[in-house]
Amino acid sequence: MSRVGKLPVVLPSGVSAAIANGAIQIKGAKGQLTLALTSDVDVKIESNVVLVSPVNDSKRSRSMWGTTRANINNMVKGVTDGFSRTLEVKGVGFKASVQGELLALSLGFSHEVRFAIPQGIEVKVDKQTIVTISGVNKQLVGQLASEVRALRKPEPYKGKGVRYAGEYVPMKEGKKK
């Protein structure tokens, strides 16, 4: 029995859900999201609650039960509050800026790195070193933050690079004299 899957997803006021063509669509104040449903789970909408249950007792069906419920819950949170990730750019001369639909990053390379911002994602830069990525889709926000961080991960000697806000980077001691 899935501890996550058996919990109902409560739809707050202003959020509506509909199932059509093997997909569930959630609409809210910040936008709308759609999730394709697998044949391994059964999703029902009763008044303001979404219930997910497995079709049979197979391993895949039980696995998809909790996963589907968690994805639907994230969609509901996304269309009501939204999601955001904050990145810090640390290093001498390292900075970030938004130029139209591009995120421009100076990360110590011989060239400026330009990163395309996907549709539905909003990127804000504060003080040239703090990048805030926000949107309704949790997966897209996390993926974009991860890809930007991967351009120059924080190194362990000086801590230069792109890191998540509040991320602990273990520092190493330099060479001994």
CSV table of N, CA, C and O in Angstrom, one decimal, residues 111-156:
chain,number,residue,atom,x,y,z
A,111,HIS,N,34.4,33.3,-23.3
A,111,HIS,CA,33.2,33.9,-24.0
A,111,HIS,C,32.1,33.9,-23.0
A,111,HIS,O,32.1,33.3,-21.9
A,112,GLU,N,31.0,34.7,-23.3
A,112,GLU,CA,29.8,34.7,-22.5
A,112,GLU,C,28.9,33.6,-22.8
A,112,GLU,O,28.7,33.3,-24.0
A,113,VAL,N,28.4,32.9,-21.8
A,113,VAL,CA,27.5,31.7,-22.1
A,113,VAL,C,26.1,32.3,-22.2
A,113,VAL,O,25.6,32.9,-21.2
A,114,ARG,N,25.4,32.0,-23.3
A,114,ARG,CA,24.0,32.4,-23.4
A,114,ARG,C,23.1,31.1,-23.3
A,114,ARG,O,23.4,30.2,-24.1
A,115,PHE,N,22.1,31.2,-22.5
A,115,PHE,CA,21.3,30.1,-22.2
A,115,PHE,C,19.8,30.5,-22.6
A,115,PHE,O,19.3,31.4,-22.0
A,116,ALA,N,19.2,29.7,-23.4
A,116,ALA,CA,17.8,30.0,-23.9
A,116,ALA,C,16.8,29.7,-22.7
A,116,ALA,O,16.9,28.6,-22.1
A,117,ILE,N,15.9,30.6,-22.5
A,117,ILE,CA,14.9,30.4,-21.4
A,117,ILE,C,13.7,29.8,-22.0
A,117,ILE,O,13.1,30.3,-23.0
A,118,PRO,N,13.3,28.6,-21.5
A,118,PRO,CA,12.1,27.9,-22.1
A,118,PRO,C,10.8,28.7,-21.9
A,118,PRO,O,10.7,29.5,-20.9
A,119,GLN,N,9.8,28.5,-22.7
A,119,GLN,CA,8.5,29.1,-22.5
A,119,GLN,C,7.9,28.6,-21.2
A,119,GLN,O,8.0,27.5,-20.9
A,120,GLY,N,7.2,29.6,-20.5
A,120,GLY,CA,6.6,29.2,-19.3
A,120,GLY,C,7.5,29.4,-18.1
A,120,GLY,O,7.0,29.1,-16.9
A,121,ILE,N,8.7,29.7,-18.3
A,121,ILE,CA,9.7,29.9,-17.2
A,121,ILE,C,10.1,31.4,-17.1
A,121,ILE,O,10.3,32.0,-18.2
A,122,GLU,N,10.1,31.9,-15.9
A,122,GLU,CA,10.5,33.3,-15.8
A,122,GLU,C,11.8,33.4,-15.0
A,122,GLU,O,12.0,32.7,-14.0
A,123,VAL,N,12.8,34.2,-15.5
A,123,VAL,CA,14.1,34.3,-14.9
A,123,VAL,C,14.3,35.7,-14.5
A,123,VAL,O,14.2,36.6,-15.4
A,124,LYS,N,14.7,36.0,-13.3
A,124,LYS,CA,15.0,37.3,-12.8
A,124,LYS,C,16.4,37.3,-12.2
A,124,LYS,O,16.9,36.3,-11.6
A,125,VAL,N,17.1,38.4,-12.4
A,125,VAL,CA,18.5,38.5,-11.9
A,125,VAL,C,18.6,39.7,-11.0
A,125,VAL,O,18.2,40.8,-11.4
A,126,ASP,N,19.0,39.5,-9.7
A,126,ASP,CA,19.2,40.6,-8.8
A,126,ASP,C,20.7,40.8,-8.5
A,126,ASP,O,21.4,39.8,-8.3
A,127,LYS,N,21.1,42.0,-8.5
A,127,LYS,CA,22.5,42.3,-8.2
A,127,LYS,C,23.5,41.6,-9.0
A,127,LYS,O,24.7,41.4,-8.6
A,128,GLN,N,23.2,41.1,-10.2
A,128,GLN,CA,24.1,40.4,-11.1
A,128,GLN,C,24.6,39.1,-10.6
A,128,GLN,O,25.3,38.4,-11.4
A,129,THR,N,24.3,38.7,-9.4
A,129,THR,CA,24.9,37.5,-8.9
A,129,THR,C,23.8,36.5,-8.3
A,129,THR,O,24.1,35.4,-8.0
A,130,ILE,N,22.6,37.0,-8.3
A,130,ILE,CA,21.5,36.1,-7.8
A,130,ILE,C,20.5,35.9,-8.9
A,130,ILE,O,19.9,36.9,-9.4
A,131,VAL,N,20.3,34.7,-9.3
A,131,VAL,CA,19.4,34.3,-10.4
A,131,VAL,C,18.2,33.6,-9.8
A,131,VAL,O,18.4,32.6,-9.1
A,132,THR,N,17.0,34.0,-10.0
A,132,THR,CA,15.8,33.4,-9.6
A,132,THR,C,15.0,32.8,-10.7
A,132,THR,O,14.6,33.6,-11.7
A,133,ILE,N,14.8,31.5,-10.7
A,133,ILE,CA,14.1,30.8,-11.8
A,133,ILE,C,12.7,30.4,-11.2
A,133,ILE,O,12.7,29.7,-10.2
A,134,SER,N,11.6,30.8,-11.9
A,134,SER,CA,10.3,30.5,-11.4
A,134,SER,C,9.4,30.1,-12.5
A,134,SER,O,9.6,30.5,-13.7
A,135,GLY,N,8.3,29.3,-12.2
A,135,GLY,CA,7.3,28.9,-13.1
A,135,GLY,C,6.3,28.0,-12.5
A,135,GLY,O,6.4,27.7,-11.3
A,136,VAL,N,5.4,27.5,-13.2
A,136,VAL,CA,4.4,26.6,-12.7
A,136,VAL,C,4.7,25.1,-12.7
A,136,VAL,O,4.2,24.3,-12.0
A,137,ASN,N,5.6,24.8,-13.6
A,137,ASN,CA,6.0,23.4,-13.8
A,137,ASN,C,7.3,23.1,-13.0
A,137,ASN,O,8.4,23.6,-13.3
A,138,LYS,N,7.2,22.3,-11.9
A,138,LYS,CA,8.3,22.0,-11.0
A,138,LYS,C,9.4,21.3,-11.7
A,138,LYS,O,10.6,21.6,-11.5
A,139,GLN,N,9.1,20.4,-12.6
A,139,GLN,CA,10.2,19.7,-13.4
A,139,GLN,C,11.0,20.6,-14.2
A,139,GLN,O,12.2,20.6,-14.3
A,140,LEU,N,10.3,21.5,-15.0
A,140,LEU,CA,11.0,22.5,-15.8
A,140,LEU,C,11.9,23.4,-15.0
A,140,LEU,O,13.0,23.8,-15.4
A,141,VAL,N,11.4,23.9,-13.9
A,141,VAL,CA,12.1,24.9,-13.1
A,141,VAL,C,13.4,24.2,-12.5
A,141,VAL,O,14.5,24.7,-12.6
A,142,GLY,N,13.2,23.0,-12.0
A,142,GLY,CA,14.4,22.3,-11.5
A,142,GLY,C,15.4,21.9,-12.5
A,142,GLY,O,16.6,21.9,-12.3
A,143,GLN,N,14.9,21.5,-13.7
A,143,GLN,CA,15.8,21.1,-14.8
A,143,GLN,C,16.6,22.3,-15.3
A,143,GLN,O,17.8,22.2,-15.5
A,144,LEU,N,16.0,23.5,-15.5
A,144,LEU,CA,16.7,24.6,-15.9
A,144,LEU,C,17.7,25.1,-14.9
A,144,LEU,O,18.9,25.4,-15.2
A,145,ALA,N,17.4,25.0,-13.6
A,145,ALA,CA,18.3,25.4,-12.5
A,145,ALA,C,19.5,24.4,-12.5
A,145,ALA,O,20.6,24.9,-12.4
A,146,SER,N,19.2,23.1,-12.7
A,146,SER,CA,20.3,22.2,-12.8
A,146,SER,C,21.2,22.4,-14.0
A,146,SER,O,22.4,22.3,-13.8
A,147,GLU,N,20.6,22.7,-15.1
A,147,GLU,CA,21.5,22.9,-16.3
A,147,GLU,C,22.3,24.2,-16.2
A,147,GLU,O,23.5,24.2,-16.6
A,148,VAL,N,21.8,25.2,-15.6
A,148,VAL,CA,22.6,26.4,-15.4
A,148,VAL,C,23.7,26.2,-14.4
A,148,VAL,O,24.8,26.6,-14.6
A,149,ARG,N,23.4,25.4,-13.3
A,149,ARG,CA,24.4,25.1,-12.3
A,149,ARG,C,25.5,24.3,-13.0
A,149,ARG,O,26.7,24.4,-12.6
A,150,ALA,N,25.2,23.4,-13.9
A,150,ALA,CA,26.1,22.5,-14.5
A,150,ALA,C,27.1,23.2,-15.4
A,150,ALA,O,28.2,22.6,-15.7
A,151,LEU,N,26.8,24.4,-15.8
A,151,LEU,CA,27.7,25.2,-16.6
A,151,LEU,C,29.1,25.4,-15.9
A,151,LEU,O,30.1,25.4,-16.5
A,152,ARG,N,29.0,25.7,-14.6
A,152,ARG,CA,30.2,25.9,-13.8
A,152,ARG,C,29.8,25.6,-12.4
A,152,ARG,O,29.4,26.4,-11.6
A,153,LYS,N,30.0,24.3,-12.0
A,153,LYS,CA,29.7,23.9,-10.7
A,153,LYS,C,30.7,24.5,-9.7
A,153,LYS,O,31.8,24.8,-10.0
A,154,PRO,N,30.3,24.7,-8.4
A,154,PRO,CA,31.2,25.3,-7.5
A,154,PRO,C,32.4,24.4,-7.2
A,154,PRO,O,32.3,23.2,-7.0
A,155,GLU,N,33.6,25.0,-7.3
A,155,GLU,CA,34.8,24.2,-7.1
A,155,GLU,C,35.2,24.2,-5.6
A,155,GLU,O,34.9,25.2,-4.9
A,156,PRO,N,35.9,23.2,-5.1
A,156,PRO,CA,36.1,23.1,-3.7
A,156,PRO,C,37.3,23.9,-3.1
A,156,PRO,O,37.4,23.9,-1.9
